[in-house]
GROMACS .gro file of C-alpha atoms in nm:
model
  121
    1GLN     CA    1   1.044  -1.193   1.053
    2VAL     CA    2   0.857  -1.107   0.794
    3GLN     CA    3   0.934  -1.044   0.454
    4LEU     CA    4   0.742  -0.788   0.201
    5VAL     CA    5   0.750  -0.807  -0.182
    6GLU     CA    6   0.551  -0.547  -0.411
    7SER     CA    7   0.448  -0.563  -0.759
    8GLY     CA    8   0.261  -0.426  -1.004
    9GLY     CA    9   0.375  -0.097  -1.063
   10GLY     CA   10   0.377   0.050  -1.431
   11LEU     CA   11   0.357   0.357  -1.615
   12VAL     CA   12  -0.001   0.475  -1.670
   13ARG     CA   13  -0.218   0.782  -1.795
   14ALA     CA   14  -0.418   1.009  -1.588
   15GLY     CA   15  -0.770   0.818  -1.511
   16ASP     CA   16  -0.666   0.434  -1.568
   17SER     CA   17  -0.654   0.209  -1.302
   18LEU     CA   18  -0.356  -0.012  -1.170
   19ARG     CA   19  -0.333  -0.325  -0.904
   20LEU     CA   20  -0.040  -0.325  -0.649
   21SER     CA   21   0.009  -0.662  -0.474
   22CYS     CA   22   0.262  -0.728  -0.182
   23ALA     CA   23   0.316  -1.054  -0.122
   24ALA     CA   24   0.437  -1.167   0.230
   25THR     CA   25   0.651  -1.482   0.362
   26GLY     CA   26   0.787  -1.533   0.704
   27ARG     CA   27   0.595  -1.501   1.038
   28ALA     CA   28   0.212  -1.546   1.009
   29PHE     CA   29   0.115  -1.212   0.775
   30SER     CA   30  -0.237  -1.277   0.864
   31ASP     CA   31  -0.206  -1.143   1.228
   32LEU     CA   32  -0.048  -0.813   1.104
   33VAL     CA   33  -0.226  -0.465   1.056
   34ALA     CA   34  -0.100  -0.419   0.659
   35ALA     CA   35  -0.028  -0.067   0.539
   36TRP     CA   36   0.040   0.076   0.184
   37PHE     CA   37   0.285   0.460   0.177
   38ARG     CA   38   0.440   0.611  -0.089
   39GLN     CA   39   0.682   0.808  -0.113
   40SER     CA   40   0.761   1.089  -0.391
   41PRO     CA   41   1.111   1.279  -0.454
   42GLY     CA   42   1.182   1.520  -0.185
   43GLN     CA   43   0.874   1.437   0.017
   44GLU     CA   44   0.828   1.239   0.320
   45ARG     CA   45   0.692   0.925   0.333
   46GLU     CA   46   0.294   0.955   0.298
   47PHE     CA   47   0.018   0.730   0.436
   48VAL     CA   48  -0.217   0.550   0.172
   49ALA     CA   49  -0.417   0.299   0.357
   50HIS     CA   50  -0.425   0.046   0.607
   51ILE     CA   51  -0.618  -0.291   0.652
   52THR     CA   52  -0.633  -0.444   0.992
   53ALA     CA   53  -0.624  -0.833   1.054
   54ARG     CA   54  -0.965  -0.926   1.022
   55GLY     CA   55  -0.967  -0.683   0.696
   56SER     CA   56  -1.146  -0.347   0.809
   57PRO     CA   57  -0.956  -0.074   0.583
   58TYR     CA   58  -0.850   0.270   0.663
   59TYR     CA   59  -0.777   0.538   0.379
   60ALA     CA   60  -0.615   0.869   0.344
   61GLY     CA   61  -0.809   1.147   0.232
   62SER     CA   62  -0.656   1.193  -0.033
   63VAL     CA   63  -0.703   0.810  -0.187
   64LYS     CA   64  -1.072   0.781  -0.034
   65GLY     CA   65  -1.283   0.675  -0.265
   66ARG     CA   66  -1.018   0.582  -0.597
   67PHE     CA   67  -0.839   0.329  -0.444
   68THR     CA   68  -0.920   0.006  -0.245
   69ILE     CA   69  -0.702  -0.196   0.023
   70SER     CA   70  -0.752  -0.546   0.049
   71ARG     CA   71  -0.573  -0.852   0.162
   72ASP     CA   72  -0.598  -1.238   0.122
   73ASN     CA   73  -0.467  -1.397   0.442
   74ALA     CA   74  -0.495  -1.767   0.226
   75LYS     CA   75  -0.252  -1.647  -0.005
   76ASN     CA   76  -0.037  -1.406   0.220
   77THR     CA   77  -0.085  -1.119  -0.035
   78MET     CA   78  -0.223  -0.803   0.000
   79TYR     CA   79  -0.398  -0.549  -0.255
   80LEU     CA   80  -0.400  -0.199  -0.347
   81GLN     CA   81  -0.651  -0.086  -0.663
   82MET     CA   82  -0.612   0.217  -0.781
   83ASN     CA   83  -0.861   0.334  -1.002
   84SER     CA   84  -0.887   0.721  -1.143
   85LEU     CA   85  -0.546   0.777  -1.103
   86LYS     CA   86  -0.376   1.119  -1.081
   87PRO     CA   87  -0.068   1.247  -1.203
   88GLU     CA   88   0.015   1.341  -0.835
   89ASP     CA   89  -0.043   0.976  -0.745
   90THR     CA   90   0.307   0.912  -0.887
   91ALA     CA   91   0.511   0.754  -0.618
   92VAL     CA   92   0.713   0.488  -0.512
   93TYR     CA   93   0.482   0.248  -0.329
   94TYR     CA   94   0.616   0.061   0.011
   95CYS     CA   95   0.368  -0.220   0.163
   96ALA     CA   96   0.430  -0.237   0.523
   97ALA     CA   97   0.338  -0.489   0.806
   98GLY     CA   98   0.331  -0.395   1.197
   99SER     CA   99   0.123  -0.510   1.475
  100PHE     CA  100  -0.078  -0.207   1.540
  101THR     CA  101  -0.290   0.045   1.309
  102GLY     CA  102  -0.116   0.425   1.271
  103ILE     CA  103  -0.049   0.636   0.965
  104THR     CA  104   0.306   0.730   1.043
  105PRO     CA  105   0.589   0.482   0.898
  106ALA     CA  106   0.704   0.476   1.229
  107GLY     CA  107   0.433   0.249   1.380
  108TYR     CA  108   0.554  -0.020   1.091
  109ASP     CA  109   0.799  -0.260   1.133
  110HIS     CA  110   0.790  -0.471   0.809
  111TRP     CA  111   0.880  -0.304   0.472
  112GLY     CA  112   0.934  -0.399   0.134
  113GLN     CA  113   1.134  -0.251  -0.101
  114GLY     CA  114   0.895  -0.012  -0.329
  115THR     CA  115   0.736  -0.053  -0.668
  116GLN     CA  116   0.715   0.268  -0.895
  117VAL     CA  117   0.429   0.417  -0.990
  118THR     CA  118   0.405   0.708  -1.257
  119VAL     CA  119   0.131   0.865  -1.371
  120SER     CA  120   0.156   1.100  -1.696
  121SER     CA  121  -0.085   1.341  -1.761
   0.00000   0.00000   0.00000
């Protein structure tokens, strides 16, 4: 079993930056694919980015060029650096981990509790 805890959310202005962290405990996190999803009120959970165990990233088109996903396996931690934030990035951001890459929530077995990101215009 893997436990995931997100941190780093907050209230920022459009154009600002924010870095989210996801700390993992339990089963070897370094062996798993890790991902970020986000969910706004009334919307389905949306894929943001994933990173393989070896560190290869993949991004949703809406965040490519603005967000950077990374991981430090020695620290069992994953990050999401978010630059040039927009009001439409406002959501609860969740980290997830699983055995395979994918862009749907169903593909991930382990989830954090989420951290709120609010971007004001």
